[in-house]
PDB file of C-alpha atoms in Angstrom:
ATOM      1  CA  GLY A   1     -77.352-100.625 -64.565  1.00  0.00           C
ATOM      2  CA  SER A   2     -80.896-100.893 -65.350  1.00  0.00           C
ATOM      3  CA  ALA A   3     -83.314-103.413 -63.934  1.00  0.00           C
ATOM      4  CA  LEU A   4     -83.152-105.499 -66.918  1.00  0.00           C
ATOM      5  CA  HIS A   5     -79.126-105.619 -66.909  1.00  0.00           C
ATOM      6  CA  THR A   6     -79.000-109.373 -65.960  1.00  0.00           C
ATOM      7  CA  PRO A   7     -80.262-112.129 -68.264  1.00  0.00           C
ATOM      8  CA  MET A   8     -82.345-113.540 -65.549  1.00  0.00           C
ATOM      9  CA  ARG A   9     -84.139-110.083 -64.604  1.00  0.00           C
ATOM     10  CA  LEU A  10     -84.602-109.651 -68.364  1.00  0.00           C
ATOM     11  CA  ARG A  11     -86.177-112.971 -69.109  1.00  0.00           C
ATOM     12  CA  ALA A  12     -88.179-112.654 -65.845  1.00  0.00           C
ATOM     13  CA  CYS A  13     -89.691-109.584 -67.318  1.00  0.00           C
ATOM     14  CA  ALA A  14     -90.248-111.121 -70.827  1.00  0.00           C
ATOM     15  CA  GLU A  15     -91.960-113.681 -69.248  1.00  0.00           C
ATOM     16  CA  ALA A  16     -94.506-111.249 -67.287  1.00  0.00           C
ATOM     17  CA  ALA A  17     -95.292-109.302 -70.336  1.00  0.00           C
ATOM     18  CA  GLY A  18     -95.774-112.412 -72.424  1.00  0.00           C
ATOM     19  CA  ARG A  19     -92.486-111.848 -74.589  1.00  0.00           C
ATOM     20  CA  LEU A  20     -90.588-114.671 -74.349  1.00  0.00           C
ATOM     21  CA  GLU A  21     -90.530-115.788 -77.722  1.00  0.00           C
ATOM     22  CA  GLN A  22     -89.621-112.018 -78.673  1.00  0.00           C
ATOM     23  CA  LEU A  23     -86.387-112.376 -76.290  1.00  0.00           C
ATOM     24  CA  ASP A  24     -85.517-115.665 -77.684  1.00  0.00           C
ATOM     25  CA  TRP A  25     -85.516-114.244 -81.378  1.00  0.00           C
ATOM     26  CA  ALA A  26     -83.635-110.960 -80.596  1.00  0.00           C
ATOM     27  CA  CYS A  27     -81.289-113.260 -78.529  1.00  0.00           C
ATOM     28  CA  ARG A  28     -80.824-115.401 -81.884  1.00  0.00           C
ATOM     29  CA  ARG A  29     -80.614-112.612 -84.375  1.00  0.00           C
ATOM     30  CA  ALA A  30     -77.971-110.580 -82.023  1.00  0.00           C
ATOM     31  CA  ALA A  31     -75.907-113.743 -81.917  1.00  0.00           C
ATOM     32  CA  VAL A  32     -75.989-114.166 -85.763  1.00  0.00           C
ATOM     33  CA  ALA A  33     -75.326-110.207 -86.072  1.00  0.00           C
ATOM     34  CA  ALA A  34     -72.126-110.536 -83.423  1.00  0.00           C
ATOM     35  CA  ALA A  35     -71.005-113.526 -85.372  1.00  0.00           C
ATOM     36  CA  GLU A  36     -71.205-111.613 -88.721  1.00  0.00           C
ATOM     37  CA  SER A  37     -69.672-108.038 -87.147  1.00  0.00           C
ATOM     38  CA  ALA A  38     -66.717-110.113 -85.377  1.00  0.00           C
ATOM     39  CA  GLY A  39     -66.162-111.955 -89.197  1.00  0.00           C
ATOM     40  CA  LEU A  40     -66.770-115.396 -87.971  1.00  0.00           C
ATOM     41  CA  PRO A  41     -66.272-118.003 -90.732  1.00  0.00           C
ATOM     42  CA  ASP A  42     -69.393-119.662 -92.445  1.00  0.00           C
ATOM     43  CA  GLY A  43     -70.192-123.169 -90.339  1.00  0.00           C
ATOM     44  CA  THR A  44     -69.004-121.536 -87.037  1.00  0.00           C
ATOM     45  CA  THR A  45     -71.407-122.862 -83.912  1.00  0.00           C
ATOM     46  CA  LEU A  46     -73.564-120.318 -82.151  1.00  0.00           C
ATOM     47  CA  TYR A  47     -74.934-121.877 -78.734  1.00  0.00           C
ATOM     48  CA  VAL A  48     -77.931-119.201 -78.330  1.00  0.00           C
ATOM     49  CA  ASN A  49     -79.902-119.601 -74.880  1.00  0.00           C
ATOM     50  CA  VAL A  50     -83.891-119.909 -75.492  1.00  0.00           C
ATOM     51  CA  THR A  51     -86.454-121.305 -73.256  1.00  0.00           C
ATOM     52  CA  THR A  52     -89.099-123.925 -73.585  1.00  0.00           C
ATOM     53  CA  ALA A  53     -91.763-122.341 -73.965  1.00  0.00           C
ATOM     54  CA  THR A  54     -90.486-120.979 -77.495  1.00  0.00           C
ATOM     55  CA  LEU A  55     -87.966-123.808 -78.220  1.00  0.00           C
ATOM     56  CA  GLY A  56     -88.910-124.978 -81.672  1.00  0.00           C
ATOM     57  CA  ASP A  57     -91.316-122.114 -82.648  1.00  0.00           C
ATOM     58  CA  LEU A  58     -88.098-119.440 -83.774  1.00  0.00           C
ATOM     59  CA  PRO A  59     -88.760-117.885 -86.913  1.00  0.00           C
ATOM     60  CA  ASP A  60     -85.631-118.660 -89.202  1.00  0.00           C
ATOM     61  CA  ALA A  61     -82.895-116.256 -89.058  1.00  0.00           C
ATOM     62  CA  GLY A  62     -83.140-115.667 -92.742  1.00  0.00           C
ATOM     63  CA  GLU A  63     -79.803-116.029 -94.962  1.00  0.00           C
ATOM     64  CA  ALA A  64     -77.190-114.870 -92.386  1.00  0.00           C
ATOM     65  CA  GLY A  65     -78.216-117.532 -90.023  1.00  0.00           C
ATOM     66  CA  ASP A  66     -77.778-119.552 -92.868  1.00  0.00           C
ATOM     67  CA  ARG A  67     -74.090-119.258 -92.289  1.00  0.00           C
ATOM     68  CA  PHE A  68     -74.038-120.363 -89.058  1.00  0.00           C
ATOM     69  CA  ASP A  69     -74.517-123.620 -87.028  1.00  0.00           C
ATOM     70  CA  ILE A  70     -76.763-122.624 -84.582  1.00  0.00           C
ATOM     71  CA  VAL A  71     -77.613-124.661 -81.436  1.00  0.00           C
ATOM     72  CA  LEU A  72     -80.600-123.853 -79.521  1.00  0.00           C
ATOM     73  CA  ASP A  73     -79.576-123.935 -75.650  1.00  0.00           C
ATOM     74  CA  VAL A  74     -82.122-124.715 -73.107  1.00  0.00           C
ATOM     75  CA  ALA A  75     -81.336-124.812 -69.510  1.00  0.00           C
ATOM     76  CA  ILE A  76     -82.503-128.215 -67.440  1.00  0.00           C
ATOM     77  CA  ASP A  77     -84.377-126.399 -65.055  1.00  0.00           C
ATOM     78  CA  ASP A  78     -86.450-124.947 -68.077  1.00  0.00           C
ATOM     79  CA  VAL A  79     -86.745-128.582 -69.454  1.00  0.00           C
ATOM     80  CA  GLU A  80     -87.981-129.801 -65.875  1.00  0.00           C
ATOM     81  CA  ALA A  81     -90.275-126.940 -65.688  1.00  0.00           C
ATOM     82  CA  GLY A  82     -91.786-127.446 -69.039  1.00  0.00           C
ATOM     83  CA  ALA A  83     -91.227-131.003 -69.906  1.00  0.00           C
ATOM     84  CA  ALA A  84     -93.870-131.324 -72.452  1.00  0.00           C
ATOM     85  CA  ASP A  85     -93.005-128.529 -74.461  1.00  0.00           C
ATOM     86  CA  ALA A  86     -89.170-128.984 -74.161  1.00  0.00           C
ATOM     87  CA  VAL A  87     -89.922-132.424 -75.817  1.00  0.00           C
ATOM     88  CA  ARG A  88     -92.205-131.114 -78.873  1.00  0.00           C
ATOM     89  CA  GLY A  89     -89.864-127.914 -79.218  1.00  0.00           C
ATOM     90  CA  ALA A  90     -86.881-130.367 -79.730  1.00  0.00           C
ATOM     91  CA  ALA A  91     -88.889-132.426 -82.182  1.00  0.00           C
ATOM     92  CA  ARG A  92     -89.680-129.597 -83.898  1.00  0.00           C
ATOM     93  CA  TRP A  93     -86.266-127.563 -84.122  1.00  0.00           C
ATOM     94  CA  GLN A  94     -84.724-130.913 -85.130  1.00  0.00           C
ATOM     95  CA  ALA A  95     -87.134-131.617 -87.708  1.00  0.00           C
ATOM     96  CA  ARG A  96     -85.841-128.441 -89.200  1.00  0.00           C
ATOM     97  CA  GLY A  97     -82.392-129.711 -89.110  1.00  0.00           C
ATOM     98  CA  GLY A  98     -81.432-127.831 -86.218  1.00  0.00           C
ATOM     99  CA  ARG A  99     -79.513-128.787 -83.129  1.00  0.00           C
ATOM    100  CA  ILE A 100     -80.343-128.561 -79.039  1.00  0.00           C
ATOM    101  CA  ALA A 101     -77.940-128.735 -76.534  1.00  0.00           C
ATOM    102  CA  VAL A 102     -79.348-128.826 -72.976  1.00  0.00           C
ATOM    103  CA  ASP A 103     -77.603-127.062 -70.478  1.00  0.00           C
ATOM    104  CA  ASP A 104     -76.352-126.907 -66.483  1.00  0.00           C
ATOM    105  CA  VAL A 105     -76.774-130.528 -66.237  1.00  0.00           C
ATOM    106  CA  GLY A 106     -75.907-131.970 -62.580  1.00  0.00           C
ATOM    107  CA  ALA A 107     -76.188-134.766 -60.639  1.00  0.00           C
ATOM    108  CA  GLY A 108     -79.556-135.221 -58.928  1.00  0.00           C
ATOM    109  CA  THR A 109     -81.398-133.630 -61.384  1.00  0.00           C
ATOM    110  CA  HIS A 110     -85.033-134.939 -62.082  1.00  0.00           C
ATOM    111  CA  ALA A 111     -84.922-134.175 -65.703  1.00  0.00           C
ATOM    112  CA  LEU A 112     -82.175-136.983 -66.867  1.00  0.00           C
ATOM    113  CA  GLY A 113     -85.213-138.907 -67.667  1.00  0.00           C
ATOM    114  CA  LEU A 114     -86.461-136.472 -70.087  1.00  0.00           C
ATOM    115  CA  LEU A 115     -83.233-136.835 -72.062  1.00  0.00           C
ATOM    116  CA  PRO A 116     -83.397-139.400 -74.042  1.00  0.00           C
ATOM    117  CA  LEU A 117     -87.061-138.112 -75.131  1.00  0.00           C
ATOM    118  CA  MET A 118     -85.278-134.759 -76.452  1.00  0.00           C
ATOM    119  CA  SER A 119     -82.313-136.566 -77.945  1.00  0.00           C
ATOM    120  CA  PRO A 120     -80.003-133.283 -77.551  1.00  0.00           C
ATOM    121  CA  ASP A 121     -76.849-132.851 -79.467  1.00  0.00           C
ATOM    122  CA  VAL A 122     -75.169-131.686 -76.834  1.00  0.00           C
ATOM    123  CA  VAL A 123     -75.438-132.247 -73.307  1.00  0.00           C
ATOM    124  CA  LYS A 124     -73.663-129.621 -71.381  1.00  0.00           C
ATOM    125  CA  LEU A 125     -72.688-130.511 -67.625  1.00  0.00           C
ATOM    126  CA  ASP A 126     -72.036-127.695 -64.868  1.00  0.00           C
ATOM    127  CA  LEU A 127     -69.181-128.923 -62.524  1.00  0.00           C
ATOM    128  CA  THR A 128     -70.701-126.452 -60.203  1.00  0.00           C
ATOM    129  CA  ARG A 129     -73.748-128.437 -59.634  1.00  0.00           C
ATOM    130  CA  ILE A 130     -72.401-131.890 -60.224  1.00  0.00           C
ATOM    131  CA  HIS A 131     -69.532-131.043 -57.029  1.00  0.00           C
ATOM    132  CA  LYS A 132     -72.615-130.292 -54.635  1.00  0.00           C
ATOM    133  CA  HIS A 133     -73.664-134.152 -54.823  1.00  0.00           C
ATOM    134  CA  ALA A 134     -72.332-137.456 -53.368  1.00  0.00           C
ATOM    135  CA  PRO A 135     -70.116-139.863 -56.089  1.00  0.00           C
ATOM    136  CA  SER A 136     -72.750-141.797 -56.150  1.00  0.00           C
ATOM    137  CA  GLU A 137     -75.173-139.272 -57.565  1.00  0.00           C
ATOM    138  CA  ARG A 138     -72.180-138.260 -60.004  1.00  0.00           C
ATOM    139  CA  ALA A 139     -71.400-141.965 -61.041  1.00  0.00           C
ATOM    140  CA  ARG A 140     -75.534-141.866 -61.893  1.00  0.00           C
ATOM    141  CA  LEU A 141     -74.782-139.077 -63.934  1.00  0.00           C
ATOM    142  CA  ALA A 142     -72.027-140.192 -65.604  1.00  0.00           C
ATOM    143  CA  ALA A 143     -73.731-143.517 -66.653  1.00  0.00           C
ATOM    144  CA  ALA A 144     -76.753-141.669 -67.546  1.00  0.00           C
ATOM    145  CA  VAL A 145     -74.959-139.525 -69.757  1.00  0.00           C
ATOM    146  CA  ALA A 146     -72.629-142.018 -71.298  1.00  0.00           C
ATOM    147  CA  ALA A 147     -75.534-144.253 -72.092  1.00  0.00           C
ATOM    148  CA  LEU A 148     -77.375-141.530 -74.271  1.00  0.00           C
ATOM    149  CA  GLY A 149     -74.359-140.485 -76.216  1.00  0.00           C
ATOM    150  CA  ASP A 150     -73.732-144.257 -77.029  1.00  0.00           C
ATOM    151  CA  ARG A 151     -77.866-144.264 -78.072  1.00  0.00           C
ATOM    152  CA  THR A 152     -77.761-140.903 -79.931  1.00  0.00           C
ATOM    153  CA  GLY A 153     -74.554-139.732 -80.546  1.00  0.00           C
ATOM    154  CA  ALA A 154     -75.060-136.606 -78.479  1.00  0.00           C
ATOM    155  CA  GLN A 155     -71.966-134.916 -77.817  1.00  0.00           C
ATOM    156  CA  VAL A 156     -70.679-134.419 -73.835  1.00  0.00           C
ATOM    157  CA  MET A 157     -69.286-130.766 -72.692  1.00  0.00           C
ATOM    158  CA  VAL A 158     -68.322-129.971 -69.178  1.00  0.00           C
ATOM    159  CA  GLU A 159     -68.475-126.344 -67.773  1.00  0.00           C
ATOM    160  CA  ALA A 160     -66.673-124.743 -64.969  1.00  0.00           C
ATOM    161  CA  ILE A 161     -63.373-126.885 -65.201  1.00  0.00           C
ATOM    162  CA  GLU A 162     -61.101-124.632 -62.958  1.00  0.00           C
ATOM    163  CA  SER A 163     -58.426-126.969 -61.923  1.00  0.00           C
ATOM    164  CA  ASP A 164     -56.577-130.170 -62.790  1.00  0.00           C
ATOM    165  CA  ALA A 165     -59.122-131.918 -60.445  1.00  0.00           C
ATOM    166  CA  ASP A 166     -61.631-130.780 -62.590  1.00  0.00           C
ATOM    167  CA  LEU A 167     -60.463-131.415 -65.583  1.00  0.00           C
ATOM    168  CA  VAL A 168     -60.189-135.417 -64.325  1.00  0.00           C
ATOM    169  CA  THR A 169     -63.847-135.157 -63.191  1.00  0.00           C
ATOM    170  CA  ALA A 170     -64.892-133.971 -66.547  1.00  0.00           C
ATOM    171  CA  GLN A 171     -63.116-136.672 -68.298  1.00  0.00           C
ATOM    172  CA  ALA A 172     -64.544-139.302 -66.054  1.00  0.00           C
ATOM    173  CA  LEU A 173     -68.091-137.589 -66.950  1.00  0.00           C
ATOM    174  CA  GLY A 174     -67.191-138.684 -70.501  1.00  0.00           C
ATOM    175  CA  ALA A 175     -66.337-135.201 -72.045  1.00  0.00           C
TER     176      ALA A 175
END
């Protein structure tokens, strides 16, 4: 328990202090250190959460970071709040050979139109968000994500699969 024990509180404090870049960099370093400590093989994919404010501005992780496939993972809510930063940051990171994932995508999001501009390598759908919407919204999301995958080769992942029905939904969404 400290006041910073949850990721959202830690992020809010880092943002208020103007230290999001340092937090994002620390998370990346911690992910690489944990992967090394666990003895994960070279080439293992590591998803590292970052903010749109610093997407693409992170320094290299050094030789150790080059051993792993680091995918910068940005939440769709951040994309909506900082669209210009998200598009520019994704382009910079991808120009350096990095990969981008857009996380927490659910039906009804206004940022779906930004996904083609970001050209994410991975789209992570959140079933807890998707289930809150009408079937027509879910169908629109499935069509949008499928079209993006067809155009860019983006991989579709689905989070929060907890039942056979969730698995059927995930498959219908293209995962």
